[in-house]
Amino acid sequence: MTFRTRFAPSPTGPLHLGHAYSAMLAHDMARAKGGEFLLRIEDIDQSRARPEWEALIKEDLAWLGLAWDGPVMRQSDRMAAYDAALDTLWAHGLLYPCTCSRRDIAQAMSAPQEGAAPALGPDGPVYPGTCRNLRPAPGSPRPKDQHLRLDMKAALAALSGTIIFEETGPSHLGRHAPDAGQFLTRIGDVVLARRDFSTSYHLSVVIDDAAQGITHVLRGEDLFEATPIHVLLQALLGLPTPVYHHHRLIRDDAGKRLAKRDDARAIRSYRAAGLSAEDIRALVDL
Ligand code: GLU
């Protein structure tokens, strides 16, 4: 199988050193293996995505000497595919609408309850389940104007095998088999379709990695905790599971991970200051 990886930026700000590191690592690995390096623009949040940022991302990548293979995939063109996957999950009774605001969730969690305090999952506090038992009758049409959450317990019951993925990144090297306890207590009923844009990062990334035939997902370590959600969705939707490689994060001098608003470390600022692509590689120890 040809090695195929991707760089999947969101066009919501300029690329910074951390993005450049991720893109260069993926590109170099693809080239070293005689494989392919694809580009995907993750612009499902149309309230934050801007064509100017997408144009700058492409310009920065070209300046870094990173040529991508094949056509660029843009997630805003892919809504029909996300819709179809939501239809499948809905038809199997694995989704339910949720009308809770962040405040409702915080309140439900601060109410006195038995047992340990709810954990913090990849998307924030693990959902306390308020709307889980209020779902419409089986066979009802899928609501399009509300959050849709995955019923994690039902999802785990619908699976035939175990969830397994292989990680080649240094911090979590090896095979991982998250168990039901981890899914229920540390992840919970995640949102798969948001009220405002009818999909979610988790759903779109899984469908598009499969559609682009990605064999190796390279991305920052901050997304490692979300990977079990992705592997679970692949199992539910009958999609292949790629190998995962989560790389170290590039941090600023104070040890904080870089943010889009940190313009001093934006690639365009280094370009304007007269640095070269080689200088950028040296800055991130590549
Ligand atoms: N769009 C995500 C980001 O910019 C990357 C997601 C991924 O690589 O899975 O952080």
Short mmCIF file of C-alpha atoms and ligand atoms in Angstrom, two decimals:
data_model
loop_
_atom_site.label_atom_id
_atom_site.label_comp_id
_atom_site.label_asym_id
_atom_site.label_seq_id
_atom_site.Cartn_x
_atom_site.Cartn_y
_atom_site.Cartn_z
CA MET A 1 0.00 0.00 0.00
CA THR A 2 1.35 3.44 -0.90
CA PHE A 3 2.15 5.58 2.12
CA ARG A 4 -0.18 8.54 2.02
CA THR A 5 -0.40 11.31 4.55
CA ARG A 6 -1.87 14.80 4.70
CA PHE A 7 -1.62 18.25 6.18
CA ALA A 8 -5.05 19.52 7.27
CA PRO A 9 -4.94 23.14 8.41
CA SER A 10 -7.97 25.23 9.32
CA PRO A 11 -7.92 28.55 7.43
CA THR A 12 -8.66 30.63 10.51
CA GLY A 13 -5.31 32.40 10.83
CA PRO A 14 -1.74 32.40 9.56
CA LEU A 15 0.40 29.26 9.68
CA HIS A 16 2.90 29.41 12.52
CA LEU A 17 6.04 27.42 13.32
CA GLY A 18 4.00 24.55 14.77
CA HIS A 19 1.99 24.14 11.56
CA ALA A 20 5.18 24.39 9.49
CA TYR A 21 6.76 21.64 11.58
CA SER A 22 3.71 19.40 11.11
CA ALA A 23 3.58 20.01 7.36
CA MET A 24 7.35 19.51 6.87
CA LEU A 25 7.35 16.31 8.91
CA ALA A 26 4.43 14.86 6.94
CA HIS A 27 5.92 15.97 3.63
CA ASP A 28 9.39 14.58 4.42
CA MET A 29 7.99 11.28 5.63
CA ALA A 30 5.90 10.89 2.48
CA ARG A 31 8.88 11.69 0.25
CA ALA A 32 11.21 9.35 2.18
CA LYS A 33 8.75 6.50 1.72
CA GLY A 34 8.03 7.21 -1.93
CA GLY A 35 4.49 8.09 -0.86
CA GLU A 36 2.12 11.01 -1.20
CA PHE A 37 1.51 14.21 0.75
CA LEU A 38 -2.02 15.63 0.43
CA LEU A 39 -3.53 18.93 1.47
CA ARG A 40 -6.95 19.33 3.03
CA ILE A 41 -8.48 22.64 4.07
CA GLU A 42 -10.57 22.12 7.22
CA ASP A 43 -13.04 24.97 6.88
CA ILE A 44 -16.26 23.55 8.34
CA ASP A 45 -16.50 26.51 10.71
CA GLN A 46 -17.48 29.04 8.07
CA SER A 47 -17.83 31.77 10.69
CA ARG A 48 -14.06 31.65 11.23
CA ALA A 49 -12.65 30.41 7.91
CA ARG A 50 -11.45 33.04 5.41
CA PRO A 51 -10.33 32.61 1.77
CA GLU A 52 -7.42 34.99 2.51
CA TRP A 53 -6.07 32.57 5.12
CA GLU A 54 -6.40 29.65 2.72
CA ALA A 55 -4.47 31.59 0.07
CA LEU A 56 -1.74 32.46 2.60
CA ILE A 57 -1.49 28.81 3.74
CA LYS A 58 -0.84 27.72 0.16
CA GLU A 59 1.67 30.52 -0.34
CA ASP A 60 3.51 29.64 2.88
CA LEU A 61 3.62 25.93 1.98
CA ALA A 62 5.06 26.75 -1.45
CA TRP A 63 7.63 29.05 0.18
CA LEU A 64 8.57 26.21 2.56
CA GLY A 65 9.19 24.06 -0.52
CA LEU A 66 6.31 21.69 0.24
CA ALA A 67 4.44 20.63 -2.89
CA TRP A 68 1.29 18.61 -2.28
CA ASP A 69 0.03 15.79 -4.48
CA GLY A 70 -3.32 15.78 -6.25
CA PRO A 71 -6.23 18.16 -5.80
CA VAL A 72 -6.79 20.06 -2.54
CA MET A 73 -9.81 18.81 -0.59
CA ARG A 74 -11.94 21.50 1.02
CA GLN A 75 -14.30 20.39 3.78
CA SER A 76 -16.94 22.99 2.97
CA ASP A 77 -17.45 21.10 -0.33
CA ARG A 78 -18.08 17.85 1.53
CA MET A 79 -21.27 18.49 3.48
CA ALA A 80 -23.20 15.81 1.56
CA ALA A 81 -20.74 13.14 2.70
CA TYR A 82 -21.03 14.23 6.35
CA ASP A 83 -24.81 14.30 6.05
CA ALA A 84 -24.87 10.74 4.71
CA ALA A 85 -22.74 9.50 7.62
CA LEU A 86 -25.01 11.25 10.12
CA ASP A 87 -28.02 9.63 8.44
CA THR A 88 -26.41 6.21 8.90
CA LEU A 89 -25.61 6.78 12.57
CA TRP A 90 -29.09 8.24 13.17
CA ALA A 91 -30.78 5.29 11.45
CA HIS A 92 -28.91 2.96 13.83
CA GLY A 93 -30.16 4.93 16.84
CA LEU A 94 -26.64 6.06 17.78
CA LEU A 95 -27.30 9.82 17.83
CA TYR A 96 -29.56 12.03 19.86
CA PRO A 97 -30.30 15.75 19.73
CA CYS A 98 -28.96 17.90 22.53
CA THR A 99 -30.21 21.34 23.46
CA CYS A 100 -27.87 21.91 26.41
CA SER A 101 -25.82 25.08 26.47
CA ARG A 102 -22.36 25.14 28.04
CA ARG A 103 -24.00 26.71 31.06
CA ASP A 104 -26.59 23.90 31.34
CA ILE A 105 -23.76 21.37 31.26
CA ALA A 106 -21.76 23.22 33.90
CA GLN A 107 -24.85 23.40 36.11
CA ALA A 108 -25.70 19.71 35.68
CA MET A 109 -22.14 18.87 36.63
CA SER A 110 -22.07 21.02 39.71
CA ALA A 111 -25.25 19.40 41.05
CA PRO A 112 -24.50 17.06 43.97
CA GLN A 113 -24.11 13.54 42.69
CA GLU A 114 -22.74 10.21 43.74
CA GLY A 115 -19.32 8.96 42.73
CA ALA A 116 -16.32 10.78 41.34
CA ALA A 117 -16.44 14.17 39.63
CA PRO A 118 -16.92 13.97 35.84
CA ALA A 119 -13.67 13.90 33.89
CA LEU A 120 -12.35 16.36 31.35
CA GLY A 121 -12.48 14.72 27.90
CA PRO A 122 -10.93 15.68 24.56
CA ASP A 123 -13.74 18.22 23.95
CA GLY A 124 -14.00 19.53 27.51
CA PRO A 125 -16.12 18.20 30.37
CA VAL A 126 -17.57 14.73 29.72
CA TYR A 127 -21.26 15.31 28.93
CA PRO A 128 -23.49 14.43 31.90
CA GLY A 129 -26.17 12.91 29.64
CA THR A 130 -29.07 15.28 30.32
CA CYS A 131 -30.66 14.91 26.83
CA ARG A 132 -29.85 11.22 26.35
CA ASN A 133 -33.23 9.97 27.52
CA LEU A 134 -35.27 12.72 25.91
CA ARG A 135 -34.64 11.61 22.35
CA PRO A 136 -37.43 11.45 19.76
CA ALA A 137 -39.09 8.09 19.02
CA PRO A 138 -37.22 5.66 16.72
CA GLY A 139 -37.98 6.45 13.07
CA SER A 140 -38.29 10.20 13.67
CA PRO A 141 -36.49 12.39 11.14
CA ARG A 142 -33.03 13.61 12.11
CA PRO A 143 -33.17 17.16 13.48
CA LYS A 144 -30.93 19.51 11.49
CA ASP A 145 -30.92 22.50 13.80
CA GLN A 146 -29.62 21.00 17.03
CA HIS A 147 -26.39 19.48 18.28
CA LEU A 148 -26.31 15.73 17.69
CA ARG A 149 -24.41 13.65 20.22
CA LEU A 150 -23.11 10.13 19.85
CA ASP A 151 -24.76 7.79 22.37
CA MET A 152 -21.47 6.24 23.47
CA LYS A 153 -23.01 3.31 25.30
CA ALA A 154 -25.17 2.37 22.31
CA ALA A 155 -22.19 2.87 19.98
CA LEU A 156 -20.02 0.47 21.99
CA ALA A 157 -22.86 -2.08 22.05
CA ALA A 158 -23.18 -1.83 18.25
CA LEU A 159 -19.53 -2.80 17.68
CA SER A 160 -18.51 -6.35 17.00
CA GLY A 161 -14.75 -6.20 17.62
CA THR A 162 -12.41 -4.19 19.81
CA ILE A 163 -11.06 -0.75 19.03
CA ILE A 164 -7.36 -0.92 18.21
CA PHE A 165 -4.95 1.49 16.57
CA GLU A 166 -1.25 1.70 16.01
CA GLU A 167 0.70 4.77 17.01
CA THR A 168 4.20 5.47 15.68
CA GLY A 169 4.77 8.83 17.39
CA PRO A 170 7.45 8.80 20.12
CA SER A 171 5.28 9.77 23.12
CA HIS A 172 2.66 7.05 22.71
CA LEU A 173 4.50 4.49 20.59
CA GLY A 174 2.76 1.13 20.20
CA ARG A 175 -0.68 -0.45 19.93
CA HIS A 176 -3.58 1.13 21.75
CA ALA A 177 -6.83 -0.59 22.65
CA PRO A 178 -8.99 1.92 24.54
CA ASP A 179 -11.60 0.04 26.55
CA ALA A 180 -15.29 0.70 27.23
CA GLY A 181 -14.45 2.34 30.55
CA GLN A 182 -12.24 4.90 28.81
CA PHE A 183 -14.92 5.66 26.21
CA LEU A 184 -17.68 6.03 28.77
CA THR A 185 -15.92 7.90 31.55
CA ARG A 186 -13.18 9.87 29.78
CA ILE A 187 -14.82 10.67 26.43
CA GLY A 188 -18.59 10.29 26.76
CA ASP A 189 -21.32 11.40 24.36
CA VAL A 190 -19.33 13.69 22.05
CA VAL A 191 -21.01 16.15 19.67
CA LEU A 192 -20.83 14.86 16.07
CA ALA A 193 -22.96 17.56 14.43
CA ARG A 194 -23.01 21.10 15.66
CA ARG A 195 -26.15 23.17 15.47
CA ASP A 196 -24.31 25.92 13.58
CA PHE A 197 -22.49 23.88 10.97
CA SER A 198 -24.13 20.42 10.86
CA THR A 199 -20.92 18.46 11.31
CA SER A 200 -17.93 18.40 13.65
CA TYR A 201 -14.17 18.08 13.51
CA HIS A 202 -14.37 14.42 14.65
CA LEU A 203 -16.86 13.34 12.01
CA SER A 204 -15.34 15.28 9.11
CA VAL A 205 -11.76 14.24 9.81
CA VAL A 206 -12.71 10.55 9.84
CA ILE A 207 -14.75 10.71 6.64
CA ASP A 208 -12.16 12.75 4.79
CA ASP A 209 -9.13 10.72 5.87
CA ALA A 210 -10.97 7.71 4.41
CA ALA A 211 -12.04 9.58 1.26
CA GLN A 212 -8.47 10.72 0.64
CA GLY A 213 -7.12 7.20 1.23
CA ILE A 214 -4.85 8.38 4.07
CA THR A 215 -2.71 5.53 5.41
CA HIS A 216 -0.80 7.58 8.02
CA VAL A 217 -2.24 10.48 9.98
CA LEU A 218 0.48 12.87 11.16
CA ARG A 219 -0.61 15.60 13.53
CA GLY A 220 0.16 17.29 16.84
CA GLU A 221 0.21 15.47 20.15
CA ASP A 222 -2.72 17.58 21.37
CA LEU A 223 -5.00 15.39 19.21
CA PHE A 224 -3.85 12.05 20.61
CA GLU A 225 -6.67 11.98 23.18
CA ALA A 226 -9.26 12.44 20.42
CA THR A 227 -7.93 9.51 18.39
CA PRO A 228 -10.08 6.82 20.10
CA ILE A 229 -13.16 8.79 18.97
CA HIS A 230 -11.90 8.70 15.40
CA VAL A 231 -11.11 4.99 15.47
CA LEU A 232 -14.52 4.26 16.99
CA LEU A 233 -16.25 6.25 14.22
CA GLN A 234 -14.24 4.36 11.59
CA ALA A 235 -15.50 1.09 13.08
CA LEU A 236 -19.12 2.32 13.17
CA LEU A 237 -19.01 3.62 9.59
CA GLY A 238 -17.06 0.69 8.11
CA LEU A 239 -14.00 2.81 7.25
CA PRO A 240 -10.35 1.73 7.44
CA THR A 241 -8.18 2.84 10.37
CA PRO A 242 -4.93 4.52 9.36
CA VAL A 243 -1.71 4.39 11.39
CA TYR A 244 -1.40 7.43 13.68
CA HIS A 245 1.69 9.49 14.40
CA HIS A 246 1.31 12.32 16.90
CA HIS A 247 4.32 14.59 16.97
CA ARG A 248 5.69 16.94 19.62
CA LEU A 249 4.27 20.45 19.79
CA ILE A 250 6.38 23.50 19.05
CA ARG A 251 6.30 25.84 22.03
CA ASP A 252 7.23 29.45 22.60
CA ASP A 253 10.11 30.53 24.85
CA ALA A 254 7.82 30.35 27.88
CA GLY A 255 6.93 26.74 27.03
CA LYS A 256 3.39 27.56 25.88
CA ARG A 257 2.07 25.96 22.71
CA LEU A 258 1.82 28.37 19.82
CA ALA A 259 -1.51 30.02 19.02
CA LYS A 260 -2.71 31.44 15.73
CA ARG A 261 -2.63 34.95 17.18
CA ASP A 262 1.09 34.63 17.98
CA ASP A 263 2.10 36.62 14.92
CA ALA A 264 5.79 36.75 15.84
CA ARG A 265 5.97 33.05 15.00
CA ALA A 266 3.79 33.22 11.90
CA ILE A 267 5.55 31.97 8.78
CA ARG A 268 4.66 35.20 6.98
CA SER A 269 6.56 37.18 9.64
CA TYR A 270 9.69 35.04 9.16
CA ARG A 271 9.34 35.47 5.41
CA ALA A 272 9.04 39.24 5.79
CA ALA A 273 12.13 39.22 8.02
CA GLY A 274 14.13 37.58 5.23
CA LEU A 275 14.52 34.06 6.68
CA SER A 276 14.68 31.01 4.40
CA ALA A 277 12.84 27.69 4.48
CA GLU A 278 16.10 26.15 5.74
CA ASP A 279 16.10 28.63 8.64
CA ILE A 280 12.56 27.49 9.55
CA ARG A 281 13.71 23.87 9.55
CA ALA A 282 16.56 24.78 11.88
CA LEU A 283 14.19 26.68 14.18
CA VAL A 284 12.07 23.55 14.73
CA ASP A 285 15.06 21.15 14.85
CA LEU A 286 14.23 19.38 11.62
N1 GLU B 1 -7.54 21.02 11.33
C1 GLU B 1 -6.81 20.59 12.47
C2 GLU B 1 -5.92 21.72 12.96
O1 GLU B 1 -5.66 22.65 12.23
C3 GLU B 1 -5.94 19.38 12.20
C4 GLU B 1 -6.69 18.13 12.37
C5 GLU B 1 -5.96 16.84 12.10
O2 GLU B 1 -4.81 16.87 11.61
O3 GLU B 1 -6.56 15.80 12.34
O4 GLU B 1 -5.48 21.66 14.10
#
